[in-house]
PDB file of C-alpha atoms and ligand atoms in Angstrom:
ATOM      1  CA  UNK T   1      96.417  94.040 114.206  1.00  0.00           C
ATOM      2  CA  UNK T   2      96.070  93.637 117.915  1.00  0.00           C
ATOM      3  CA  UNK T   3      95.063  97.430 119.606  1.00  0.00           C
ATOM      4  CA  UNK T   4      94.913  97.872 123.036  1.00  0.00           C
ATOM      5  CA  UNK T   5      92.831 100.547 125.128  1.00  0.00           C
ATOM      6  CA  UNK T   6      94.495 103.078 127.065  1.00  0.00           C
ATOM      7  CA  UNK T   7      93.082 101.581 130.249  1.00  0.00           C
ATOM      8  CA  UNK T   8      94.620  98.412 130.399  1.00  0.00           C
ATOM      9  CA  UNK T   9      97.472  98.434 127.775  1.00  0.00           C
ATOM     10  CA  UNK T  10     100.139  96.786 128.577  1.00  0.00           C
ATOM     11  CA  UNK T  11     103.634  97.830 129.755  1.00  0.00           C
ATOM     12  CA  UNK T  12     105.943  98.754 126.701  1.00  0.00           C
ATOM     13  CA  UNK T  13     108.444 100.945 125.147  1.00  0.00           C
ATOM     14  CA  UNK T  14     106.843 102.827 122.608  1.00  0.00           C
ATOM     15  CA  UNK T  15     103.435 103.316 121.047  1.00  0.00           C
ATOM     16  CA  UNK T  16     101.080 105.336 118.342  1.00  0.00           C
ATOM     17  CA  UNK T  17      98.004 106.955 120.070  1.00  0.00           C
ATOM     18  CA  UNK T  18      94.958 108.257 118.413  1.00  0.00           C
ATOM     19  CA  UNK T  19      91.177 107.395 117.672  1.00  0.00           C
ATOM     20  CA  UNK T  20      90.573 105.279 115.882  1.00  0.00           C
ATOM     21  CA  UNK T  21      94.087 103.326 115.653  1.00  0.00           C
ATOM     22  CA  UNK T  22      93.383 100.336 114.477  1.00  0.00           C
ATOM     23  CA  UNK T  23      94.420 101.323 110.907  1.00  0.00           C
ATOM     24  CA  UNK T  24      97.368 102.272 111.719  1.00  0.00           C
ATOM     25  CA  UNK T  25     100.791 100.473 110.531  1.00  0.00           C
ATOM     26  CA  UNK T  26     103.249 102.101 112.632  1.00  0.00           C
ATOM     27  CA  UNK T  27     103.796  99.064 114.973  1.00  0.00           C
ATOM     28  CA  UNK T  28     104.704  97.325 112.162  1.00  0.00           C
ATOM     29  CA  UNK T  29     106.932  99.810 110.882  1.00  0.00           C
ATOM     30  CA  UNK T  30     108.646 100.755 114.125  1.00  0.00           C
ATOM     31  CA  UNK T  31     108.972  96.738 115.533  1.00  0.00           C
ATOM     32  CA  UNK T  32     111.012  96.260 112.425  1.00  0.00           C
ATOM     33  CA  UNK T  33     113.087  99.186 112.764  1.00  0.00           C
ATOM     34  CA  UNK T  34     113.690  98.002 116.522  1.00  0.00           C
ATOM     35  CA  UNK T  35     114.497  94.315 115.149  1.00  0.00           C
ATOM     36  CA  UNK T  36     117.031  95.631 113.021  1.00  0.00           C
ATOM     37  CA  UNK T  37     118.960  98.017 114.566  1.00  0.00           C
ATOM     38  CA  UNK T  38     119.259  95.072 117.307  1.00  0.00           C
ATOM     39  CA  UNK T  39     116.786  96.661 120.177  1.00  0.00           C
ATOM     40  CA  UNK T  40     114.493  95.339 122.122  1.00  0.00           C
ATOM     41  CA  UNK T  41     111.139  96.968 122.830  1.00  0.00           C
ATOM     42  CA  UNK T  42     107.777  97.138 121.628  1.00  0.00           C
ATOM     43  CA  UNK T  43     105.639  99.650 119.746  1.00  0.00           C
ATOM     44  CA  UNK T  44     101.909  98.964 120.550  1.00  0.00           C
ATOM     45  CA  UNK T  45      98.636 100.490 118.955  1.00  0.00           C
ATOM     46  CA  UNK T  46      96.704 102.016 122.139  1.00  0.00           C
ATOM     47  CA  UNK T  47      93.133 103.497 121.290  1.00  0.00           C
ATOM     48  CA  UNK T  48      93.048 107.034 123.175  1.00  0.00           C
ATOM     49  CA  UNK T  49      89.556 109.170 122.865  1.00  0.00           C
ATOM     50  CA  UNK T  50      90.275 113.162 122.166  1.00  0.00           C
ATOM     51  CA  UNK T  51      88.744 113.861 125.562  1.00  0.00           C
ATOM     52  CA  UNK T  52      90.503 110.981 127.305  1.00  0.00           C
ATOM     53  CA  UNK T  53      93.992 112.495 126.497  1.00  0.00           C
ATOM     54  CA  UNK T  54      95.152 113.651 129.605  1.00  0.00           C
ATOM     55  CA  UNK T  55      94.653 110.958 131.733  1.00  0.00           C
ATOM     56  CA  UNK T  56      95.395 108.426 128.919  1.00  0.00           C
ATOM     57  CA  UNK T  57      99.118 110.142 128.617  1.00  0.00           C
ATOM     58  CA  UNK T  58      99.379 109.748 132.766  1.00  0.00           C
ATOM     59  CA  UNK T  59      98.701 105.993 132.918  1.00  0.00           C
ATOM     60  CA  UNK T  60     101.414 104.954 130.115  1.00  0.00           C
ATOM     61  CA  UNK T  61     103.551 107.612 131.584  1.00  0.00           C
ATOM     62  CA  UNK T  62     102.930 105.685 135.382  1.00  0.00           C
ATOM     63  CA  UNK T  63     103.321 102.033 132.947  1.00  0.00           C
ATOM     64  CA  UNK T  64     106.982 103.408 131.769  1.00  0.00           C
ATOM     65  CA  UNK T  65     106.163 104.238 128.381  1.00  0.00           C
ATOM     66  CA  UNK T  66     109.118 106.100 127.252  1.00  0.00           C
ATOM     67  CA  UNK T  67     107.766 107.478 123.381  1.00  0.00           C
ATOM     68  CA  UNK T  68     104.517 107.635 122.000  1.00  0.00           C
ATOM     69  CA  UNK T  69     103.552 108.330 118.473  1.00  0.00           C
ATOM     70  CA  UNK T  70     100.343 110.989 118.507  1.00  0.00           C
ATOM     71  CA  UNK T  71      97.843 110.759 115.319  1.00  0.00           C
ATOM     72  CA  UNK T  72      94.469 111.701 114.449  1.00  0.00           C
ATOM     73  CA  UNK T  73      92.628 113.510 116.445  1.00  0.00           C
ATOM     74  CA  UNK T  74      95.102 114.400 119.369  1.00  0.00           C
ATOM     75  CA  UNK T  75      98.440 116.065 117.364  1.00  0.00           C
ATOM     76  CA  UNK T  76      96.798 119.525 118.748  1.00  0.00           C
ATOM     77  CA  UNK T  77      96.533 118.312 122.441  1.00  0.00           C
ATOM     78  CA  UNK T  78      99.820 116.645 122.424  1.00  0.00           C
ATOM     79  CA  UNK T  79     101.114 119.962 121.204  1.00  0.00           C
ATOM     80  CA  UNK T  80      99.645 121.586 124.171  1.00  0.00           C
ATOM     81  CA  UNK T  81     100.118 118.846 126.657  1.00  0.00           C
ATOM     82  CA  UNK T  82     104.260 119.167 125.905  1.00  0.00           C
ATOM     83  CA  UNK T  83     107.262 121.370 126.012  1.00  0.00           C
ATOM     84  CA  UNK T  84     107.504 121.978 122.087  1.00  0.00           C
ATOM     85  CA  UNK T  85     111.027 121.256 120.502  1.00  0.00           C
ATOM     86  CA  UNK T  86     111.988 124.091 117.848  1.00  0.00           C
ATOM     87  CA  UNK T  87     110.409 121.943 115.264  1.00  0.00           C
ATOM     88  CA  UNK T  88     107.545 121.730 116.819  1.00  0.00           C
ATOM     89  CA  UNK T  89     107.178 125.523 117.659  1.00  0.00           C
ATOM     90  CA  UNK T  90     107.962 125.872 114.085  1.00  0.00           C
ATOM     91  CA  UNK T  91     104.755 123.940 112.815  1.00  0.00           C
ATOM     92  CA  UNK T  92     102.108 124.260 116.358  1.00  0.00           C
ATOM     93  CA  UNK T  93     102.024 120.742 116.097  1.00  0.00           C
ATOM     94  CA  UNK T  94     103.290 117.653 118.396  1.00  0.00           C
ATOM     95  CA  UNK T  95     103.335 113.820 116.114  1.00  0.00           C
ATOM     96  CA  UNK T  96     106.289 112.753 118.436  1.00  0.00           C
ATOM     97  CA  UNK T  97     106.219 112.607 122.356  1.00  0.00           C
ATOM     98  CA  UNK T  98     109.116 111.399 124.451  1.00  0.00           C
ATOM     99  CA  UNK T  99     107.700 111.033 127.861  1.00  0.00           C
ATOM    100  CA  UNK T 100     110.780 111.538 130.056  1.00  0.00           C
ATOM    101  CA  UNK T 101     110.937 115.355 130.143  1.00  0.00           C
ATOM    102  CA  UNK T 102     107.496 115.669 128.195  1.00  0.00           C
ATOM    103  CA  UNK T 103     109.170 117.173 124.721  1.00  0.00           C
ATOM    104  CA  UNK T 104     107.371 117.872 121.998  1.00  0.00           C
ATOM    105  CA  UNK T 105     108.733 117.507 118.203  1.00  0.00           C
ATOM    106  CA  UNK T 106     107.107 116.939 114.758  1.00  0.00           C
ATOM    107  CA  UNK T 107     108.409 114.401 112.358  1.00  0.00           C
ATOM    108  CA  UNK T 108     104.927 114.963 109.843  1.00  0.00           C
ATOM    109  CA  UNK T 109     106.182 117.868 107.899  1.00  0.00           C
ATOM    110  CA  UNK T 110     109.929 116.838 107.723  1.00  0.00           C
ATOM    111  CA  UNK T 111     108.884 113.246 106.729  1.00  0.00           C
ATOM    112  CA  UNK T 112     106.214 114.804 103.793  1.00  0.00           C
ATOM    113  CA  UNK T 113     109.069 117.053 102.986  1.00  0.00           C
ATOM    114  CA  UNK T 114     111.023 114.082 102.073  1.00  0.00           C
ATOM    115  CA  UNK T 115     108.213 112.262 100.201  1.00  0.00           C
ATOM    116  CA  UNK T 116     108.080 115.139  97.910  1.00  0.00           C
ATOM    117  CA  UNK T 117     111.254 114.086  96.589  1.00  0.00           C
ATOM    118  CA  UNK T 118     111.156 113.086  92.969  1.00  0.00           C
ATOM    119  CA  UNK T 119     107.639 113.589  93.049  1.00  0.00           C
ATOM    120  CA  UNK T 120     106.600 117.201  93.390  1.00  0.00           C
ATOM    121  CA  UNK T 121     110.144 119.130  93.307  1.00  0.00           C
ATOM    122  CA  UNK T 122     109.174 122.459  91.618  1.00  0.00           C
ATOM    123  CA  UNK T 123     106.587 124.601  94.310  1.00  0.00           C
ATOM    124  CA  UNK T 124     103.568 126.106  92.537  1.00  0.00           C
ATOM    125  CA  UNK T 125      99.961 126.625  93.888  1.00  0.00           C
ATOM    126  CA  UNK T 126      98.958 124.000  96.398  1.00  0.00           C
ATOM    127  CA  UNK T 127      95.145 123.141  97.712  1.00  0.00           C
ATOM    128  CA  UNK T 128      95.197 121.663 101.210  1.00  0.00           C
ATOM    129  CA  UNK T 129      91.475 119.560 102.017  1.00  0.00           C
ATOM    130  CA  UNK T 130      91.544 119.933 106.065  1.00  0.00           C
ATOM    131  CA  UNK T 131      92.583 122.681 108.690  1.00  0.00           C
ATOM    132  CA  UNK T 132      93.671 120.195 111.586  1.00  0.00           C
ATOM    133  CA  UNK T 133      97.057 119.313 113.253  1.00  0.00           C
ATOM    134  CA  UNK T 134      98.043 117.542 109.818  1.00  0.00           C
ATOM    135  CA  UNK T 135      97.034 120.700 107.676  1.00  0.00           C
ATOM    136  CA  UNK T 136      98.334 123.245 109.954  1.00  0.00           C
ATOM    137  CA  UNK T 137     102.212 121.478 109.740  1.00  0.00           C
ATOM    138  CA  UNK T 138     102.130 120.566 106.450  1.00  0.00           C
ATOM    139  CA  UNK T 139     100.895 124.060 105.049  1.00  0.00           C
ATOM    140  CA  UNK T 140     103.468 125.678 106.968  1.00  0.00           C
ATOM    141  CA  UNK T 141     106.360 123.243 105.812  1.00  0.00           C
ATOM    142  CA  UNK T 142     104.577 123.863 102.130  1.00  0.00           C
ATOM    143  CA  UNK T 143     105.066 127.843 102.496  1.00  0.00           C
ATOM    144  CA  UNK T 144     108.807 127.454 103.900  1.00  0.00           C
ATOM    145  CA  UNK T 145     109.440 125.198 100.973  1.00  0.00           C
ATOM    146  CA  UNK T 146     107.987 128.124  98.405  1.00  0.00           C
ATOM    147  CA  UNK T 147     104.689 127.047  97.391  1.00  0.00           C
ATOM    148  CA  UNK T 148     101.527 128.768  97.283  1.00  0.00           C
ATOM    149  CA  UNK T 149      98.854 127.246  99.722  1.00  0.00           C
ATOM    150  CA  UNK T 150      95.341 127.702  99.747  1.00  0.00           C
ATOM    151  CA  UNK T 151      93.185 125.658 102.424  1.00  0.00           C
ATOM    152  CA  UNK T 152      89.700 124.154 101.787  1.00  0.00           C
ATOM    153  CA  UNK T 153      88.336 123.245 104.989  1.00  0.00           C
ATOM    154  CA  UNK T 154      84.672 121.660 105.698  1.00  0.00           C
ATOM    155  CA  UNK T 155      84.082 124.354 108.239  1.00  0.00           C
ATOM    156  CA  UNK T 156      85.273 127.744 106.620  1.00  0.00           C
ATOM    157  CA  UNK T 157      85.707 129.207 110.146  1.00  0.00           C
ATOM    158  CA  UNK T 158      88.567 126.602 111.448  1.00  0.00           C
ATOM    159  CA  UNK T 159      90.285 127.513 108.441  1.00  0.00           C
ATOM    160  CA  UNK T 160      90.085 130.635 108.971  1.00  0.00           C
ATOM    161  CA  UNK T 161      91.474 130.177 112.084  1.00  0.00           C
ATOM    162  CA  UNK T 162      94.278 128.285 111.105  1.00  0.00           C
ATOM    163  CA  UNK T 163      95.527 131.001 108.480  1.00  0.00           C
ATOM    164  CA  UNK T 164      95.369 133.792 111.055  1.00  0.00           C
ATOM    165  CA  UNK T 165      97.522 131.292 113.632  1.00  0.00           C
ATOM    166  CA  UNK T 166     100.012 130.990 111.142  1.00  0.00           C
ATOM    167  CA  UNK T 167     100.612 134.174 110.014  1.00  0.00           C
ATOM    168  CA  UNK T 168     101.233 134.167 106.122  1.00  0.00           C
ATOM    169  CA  UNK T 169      98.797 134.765 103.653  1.00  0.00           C
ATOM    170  CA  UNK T 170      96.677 131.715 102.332  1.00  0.00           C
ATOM    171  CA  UNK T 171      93.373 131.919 100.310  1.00  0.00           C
ATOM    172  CA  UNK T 172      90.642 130.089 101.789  1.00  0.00           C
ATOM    173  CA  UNK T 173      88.451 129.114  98.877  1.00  0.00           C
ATOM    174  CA  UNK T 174      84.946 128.853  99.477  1.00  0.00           C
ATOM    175  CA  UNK T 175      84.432 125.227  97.467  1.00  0.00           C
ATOM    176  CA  UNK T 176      87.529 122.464  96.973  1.00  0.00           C
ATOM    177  CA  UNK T 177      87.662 123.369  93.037  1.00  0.00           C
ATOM    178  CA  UNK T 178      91.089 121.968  92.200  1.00  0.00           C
ATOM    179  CA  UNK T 179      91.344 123.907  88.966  1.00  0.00           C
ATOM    180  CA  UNK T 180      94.774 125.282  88.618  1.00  0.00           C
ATOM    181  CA  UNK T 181      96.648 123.479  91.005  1.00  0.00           C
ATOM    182  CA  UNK T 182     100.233 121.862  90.667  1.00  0.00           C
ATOM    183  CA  UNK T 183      99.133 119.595  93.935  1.00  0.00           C
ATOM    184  CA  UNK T 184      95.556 118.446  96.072  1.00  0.00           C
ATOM    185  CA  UNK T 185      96.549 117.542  99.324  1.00  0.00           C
ATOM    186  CA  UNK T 186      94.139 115.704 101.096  1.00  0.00           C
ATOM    187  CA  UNK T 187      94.490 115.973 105.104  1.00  0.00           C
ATOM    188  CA  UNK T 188      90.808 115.163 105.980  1.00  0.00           C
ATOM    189  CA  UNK T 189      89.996 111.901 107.871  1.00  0.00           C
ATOM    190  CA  UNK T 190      86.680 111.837 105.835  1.00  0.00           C
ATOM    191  CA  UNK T 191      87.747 108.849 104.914  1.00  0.00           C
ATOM    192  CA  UNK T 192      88.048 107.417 108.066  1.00  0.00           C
ATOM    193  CA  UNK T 193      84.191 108.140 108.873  1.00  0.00           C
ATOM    194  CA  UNK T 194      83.202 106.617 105.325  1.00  0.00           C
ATOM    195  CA  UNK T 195      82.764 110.175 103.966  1.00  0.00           C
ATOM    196  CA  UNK T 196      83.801 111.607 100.248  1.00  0.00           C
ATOM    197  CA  UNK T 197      84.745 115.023  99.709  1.00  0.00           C
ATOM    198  CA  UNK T 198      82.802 117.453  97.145  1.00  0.00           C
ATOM    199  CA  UNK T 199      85.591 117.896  94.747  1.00  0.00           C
ATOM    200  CA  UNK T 200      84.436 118.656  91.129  1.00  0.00           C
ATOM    201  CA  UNK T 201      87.839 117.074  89.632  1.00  0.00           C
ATOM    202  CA  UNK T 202      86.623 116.962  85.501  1.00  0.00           C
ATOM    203  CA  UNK T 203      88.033 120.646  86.539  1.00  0.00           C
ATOM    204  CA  UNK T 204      91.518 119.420  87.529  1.00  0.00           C
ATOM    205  CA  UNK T 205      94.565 119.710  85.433  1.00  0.00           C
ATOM    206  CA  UNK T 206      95.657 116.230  84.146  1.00  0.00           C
ATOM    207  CA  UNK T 207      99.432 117.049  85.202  1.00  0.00           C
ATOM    208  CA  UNK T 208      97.975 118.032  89.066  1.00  0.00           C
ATOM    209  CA  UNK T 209      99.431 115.596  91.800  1.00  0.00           C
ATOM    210  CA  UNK T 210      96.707 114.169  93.749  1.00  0.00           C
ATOM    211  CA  UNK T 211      98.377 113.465  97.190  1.00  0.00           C
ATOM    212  CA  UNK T 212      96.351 111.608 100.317  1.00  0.00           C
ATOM    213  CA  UNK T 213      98.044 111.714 103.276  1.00  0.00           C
ATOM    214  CA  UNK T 214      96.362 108.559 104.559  1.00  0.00           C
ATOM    215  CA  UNK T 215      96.820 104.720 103.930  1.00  0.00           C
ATOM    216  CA  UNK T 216      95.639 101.332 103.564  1.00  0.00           C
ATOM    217  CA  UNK T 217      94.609  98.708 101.876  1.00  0.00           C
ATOM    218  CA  UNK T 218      92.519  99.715  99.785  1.00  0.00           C
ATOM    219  CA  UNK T 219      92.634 102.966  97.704  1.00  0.00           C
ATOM    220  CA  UNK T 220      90.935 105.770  98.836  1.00  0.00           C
ATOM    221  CA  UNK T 221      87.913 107.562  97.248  1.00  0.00           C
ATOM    222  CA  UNK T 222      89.744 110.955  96.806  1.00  0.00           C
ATOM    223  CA  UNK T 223      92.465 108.779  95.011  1.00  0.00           C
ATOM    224  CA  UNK T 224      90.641 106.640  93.121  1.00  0.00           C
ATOM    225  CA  UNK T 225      88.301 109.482  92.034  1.00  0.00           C
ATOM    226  CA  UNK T 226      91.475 111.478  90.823  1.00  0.00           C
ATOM    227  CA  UNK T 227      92.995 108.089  89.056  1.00  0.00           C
ATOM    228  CA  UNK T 228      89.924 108.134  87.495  1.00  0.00           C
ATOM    229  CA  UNK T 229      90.399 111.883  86.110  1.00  0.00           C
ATOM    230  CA  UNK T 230      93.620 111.038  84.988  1.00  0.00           C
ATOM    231  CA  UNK T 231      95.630 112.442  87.618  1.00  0.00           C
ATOM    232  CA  UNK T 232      98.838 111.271  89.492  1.00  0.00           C
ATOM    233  CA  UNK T 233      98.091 109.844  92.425  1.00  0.00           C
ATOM    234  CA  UNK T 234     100.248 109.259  95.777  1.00  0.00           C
ATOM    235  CA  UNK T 235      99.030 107.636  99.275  1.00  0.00           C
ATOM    236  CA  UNK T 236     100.558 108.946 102.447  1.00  0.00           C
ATOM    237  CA  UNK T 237     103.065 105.437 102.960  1.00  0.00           C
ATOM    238  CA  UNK T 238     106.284 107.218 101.810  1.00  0.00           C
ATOM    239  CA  UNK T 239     105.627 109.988 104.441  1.00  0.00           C
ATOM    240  CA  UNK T 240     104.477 107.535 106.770  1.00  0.00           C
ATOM    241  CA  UNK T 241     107.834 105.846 106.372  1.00  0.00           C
ATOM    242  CA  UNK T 242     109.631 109.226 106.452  1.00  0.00           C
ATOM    243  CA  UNK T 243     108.370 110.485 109.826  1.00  0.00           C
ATOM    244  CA  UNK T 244     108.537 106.983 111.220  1.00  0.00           C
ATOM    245  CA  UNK T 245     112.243 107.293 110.405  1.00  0.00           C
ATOM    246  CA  UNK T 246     112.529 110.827 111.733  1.00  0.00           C
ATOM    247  CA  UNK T 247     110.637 109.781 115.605  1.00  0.00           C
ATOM    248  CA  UNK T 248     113.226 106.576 115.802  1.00  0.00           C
ATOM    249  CA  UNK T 249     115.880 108.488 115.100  1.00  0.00           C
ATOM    250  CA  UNK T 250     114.939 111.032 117.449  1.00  0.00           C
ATOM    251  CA  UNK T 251     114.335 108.130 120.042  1.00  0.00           C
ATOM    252  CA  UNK T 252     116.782 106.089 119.951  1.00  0.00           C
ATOM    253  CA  UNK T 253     119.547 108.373 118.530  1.00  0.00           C
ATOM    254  CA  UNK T 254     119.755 105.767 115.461  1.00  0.00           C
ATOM    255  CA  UNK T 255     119.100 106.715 111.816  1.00  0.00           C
ATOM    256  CA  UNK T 256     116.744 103.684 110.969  1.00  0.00           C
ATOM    257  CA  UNK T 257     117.085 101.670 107.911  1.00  0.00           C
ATOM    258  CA  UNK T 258     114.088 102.953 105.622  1.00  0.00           C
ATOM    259  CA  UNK T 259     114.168  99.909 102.961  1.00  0.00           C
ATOM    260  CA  UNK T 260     113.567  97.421 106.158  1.00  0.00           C
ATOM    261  CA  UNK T 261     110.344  99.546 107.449  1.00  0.00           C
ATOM    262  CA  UNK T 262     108.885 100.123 104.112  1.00  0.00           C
ATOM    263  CA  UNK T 263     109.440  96.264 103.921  1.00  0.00           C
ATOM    264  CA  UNK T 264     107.125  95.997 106.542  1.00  0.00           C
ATOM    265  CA  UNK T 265     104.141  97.183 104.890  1.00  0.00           C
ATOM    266  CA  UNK T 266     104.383  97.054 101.295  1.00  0.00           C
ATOM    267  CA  UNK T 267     102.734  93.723 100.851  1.00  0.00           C
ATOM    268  CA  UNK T 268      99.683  95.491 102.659  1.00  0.00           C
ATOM    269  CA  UNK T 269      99.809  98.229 100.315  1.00  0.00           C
ATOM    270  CA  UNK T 270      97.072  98.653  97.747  1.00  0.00           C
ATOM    271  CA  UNK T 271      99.424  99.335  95.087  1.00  0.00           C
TER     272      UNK T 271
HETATM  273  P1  ATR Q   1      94.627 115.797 112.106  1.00  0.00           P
HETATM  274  O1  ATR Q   1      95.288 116.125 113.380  1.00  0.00           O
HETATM  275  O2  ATR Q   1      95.143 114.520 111.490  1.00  0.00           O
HETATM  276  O3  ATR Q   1      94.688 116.895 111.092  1.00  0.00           O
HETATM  277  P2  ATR Q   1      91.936 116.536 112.952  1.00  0.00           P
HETATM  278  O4  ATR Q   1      92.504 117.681 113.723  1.00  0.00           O
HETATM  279  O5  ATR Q   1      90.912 115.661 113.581  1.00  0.00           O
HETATM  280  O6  ATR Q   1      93.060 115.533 112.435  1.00  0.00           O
HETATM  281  O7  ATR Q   1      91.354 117.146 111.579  1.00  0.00           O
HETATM  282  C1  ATR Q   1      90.562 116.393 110.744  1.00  0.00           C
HETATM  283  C2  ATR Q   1      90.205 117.205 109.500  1.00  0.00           C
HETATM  284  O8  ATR Q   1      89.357 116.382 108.668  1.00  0.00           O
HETATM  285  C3  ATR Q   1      89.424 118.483 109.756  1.00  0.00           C
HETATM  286  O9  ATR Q   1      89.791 119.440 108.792  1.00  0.00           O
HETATM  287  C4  ATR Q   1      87.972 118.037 109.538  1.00  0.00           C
HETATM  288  O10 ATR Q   1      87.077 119.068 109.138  1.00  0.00           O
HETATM  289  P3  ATR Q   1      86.268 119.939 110.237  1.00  0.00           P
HETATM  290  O11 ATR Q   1      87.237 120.956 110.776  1.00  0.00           O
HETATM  291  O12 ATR Q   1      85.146 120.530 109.470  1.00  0.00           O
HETATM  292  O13 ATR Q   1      85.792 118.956 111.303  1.00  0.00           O
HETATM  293  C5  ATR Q   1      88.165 117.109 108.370  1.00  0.00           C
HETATM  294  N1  ATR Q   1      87.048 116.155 108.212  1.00  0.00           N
HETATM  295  C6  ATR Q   1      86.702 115.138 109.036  1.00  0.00           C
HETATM  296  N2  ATR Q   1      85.627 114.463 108.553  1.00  0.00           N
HETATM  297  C7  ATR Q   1      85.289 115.097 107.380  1.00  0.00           C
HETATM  298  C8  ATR Q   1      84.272 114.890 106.400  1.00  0.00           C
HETATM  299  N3  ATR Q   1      83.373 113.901 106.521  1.00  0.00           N
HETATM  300  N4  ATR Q   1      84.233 115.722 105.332  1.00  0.00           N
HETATM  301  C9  ATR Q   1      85.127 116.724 105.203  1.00  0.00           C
HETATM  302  N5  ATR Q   1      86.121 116.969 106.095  1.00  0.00           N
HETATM  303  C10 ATR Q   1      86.202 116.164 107.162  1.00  0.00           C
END
């Protein structure tokens, strides 16, 4: 997929912005969404370094960009960078960006929300791998929706961190033991850097959901390694899907057709 750098991306509509981008399959989710509700516009991939965010979000601003999509590892900045939308305040976290009036919202934790459905309805005790922008909206979305979260974070102290931001008690084990769990929920982009996580799963519950947030075409370790433990498994495409749906609708004022963007990118889908 063609990704652009924020220095000389071209004029467009819409994009996703984050480091590195080039996995990412929201272009392909959001052009078809476009297509079909009958708008024109296009939804780039534009490579944006953490520390490059500022003036990054100026030049697409000055190029007419009128939405961006913010992922890995900028949600935190965007949050900062914008006037927060109740939603947003809600979670401390920014996914969505319209660039007119610089407001804020976050589609990640509605859109998960959603991709619970059917899957995970009845809240029990929940271990979340990660304390970034990801972890931080979904853990909050996980306590409003009655479940019991504990974080696992590489570095203990950002997790401590996090639970003190947010305000409601969360254990912060010291090792990612899944052991009585209803649901593993893996934020981390360890994964993206090649990297498995320490997880001693022959102590997981055979019933325990193991749920990656991320995507692609291939399955990733921490799914495969919980297949292989007997565990159910779901990648991060149905959410992906959801919170796509949730920024275009918040966009464009349209409630997207969510059969035509999953279309998009199930035949890429390792499944
Ligand atoms: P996002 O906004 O998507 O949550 P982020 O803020 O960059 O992204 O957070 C990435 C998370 O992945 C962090 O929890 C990070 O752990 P640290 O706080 O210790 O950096 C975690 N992470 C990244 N690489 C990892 C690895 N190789 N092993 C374990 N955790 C990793």
């Amino acid at each position: 997929m063609t990704t652009y750098s924020w220095r000389n991306a071209p004029s467009a509509g819409y994009a996703v912005i984050g480091d590195p981008i080039g996995h990412s399959w929201s272009p392909l989710i959001q052009e078809a969404a476009l297509a079909h509700a009958g708008l024109s516009g296009q939804y780039l991939a534009i490579q944006v370094p953490d520390l490059e965010f500022d003036s990054a979000l100026k030049r697409l601003r000055e190029c007419g960009y009128l939405g961006l999509n913010v992922t890995v590892p900028l949600k935190e900045r965007a949050y900062r960078a914008s006037q927060p939308d109740r939603e947003a305040r809600r979670f401390g976290v920014v996914n969505t960006l319209r660039l007119g009036d610089m407001v804020g919202t976050n589609t990640d934790a509605g859109g998960f929300l959603d991709s619970l459905q059917g899957v995970a309805d009845e809240p029990g005790p929940v271990l979340i791998l990660g304390a970034g922008g990801t972890s931080r909206a979904l853990a909050k979305a996980l306590q409003d929706a009655g479940w019991n979260v504990s974080i696992w974070n590489r570095t203990t102290e950002r997790a401590e961190r996090l639970v003190s931001d947010l305000g409601f008690p969360m254990t912060v084990p010291e090792t990612p033991d899944p052991k009585g769990f209803r649901m593993i929920l893996n934020t981390t982009s360890a994964a993206l850097a090649g990297e498995s996580l320490p997880i001693p799963w022959e102590r997981a519950d055979p019933s325990t959901l193991a749920y990656d947030v991320s995507y692609g075409s291939k399955m990733s370790s921490f799914l495969s390694e919980a297949r292989d433990h007997g565990l159910r498994i779901r990648d991060g495409v149905e959410m992906l899907i959801a919170q796509a749906a949730r920024s275009f609708e918040w966009w464009h004022g349209i409630e997207p057709d969510r059969a035509i963007m999953r279309k998009a990118v199930e035949h890429l889908r390792w499944t």
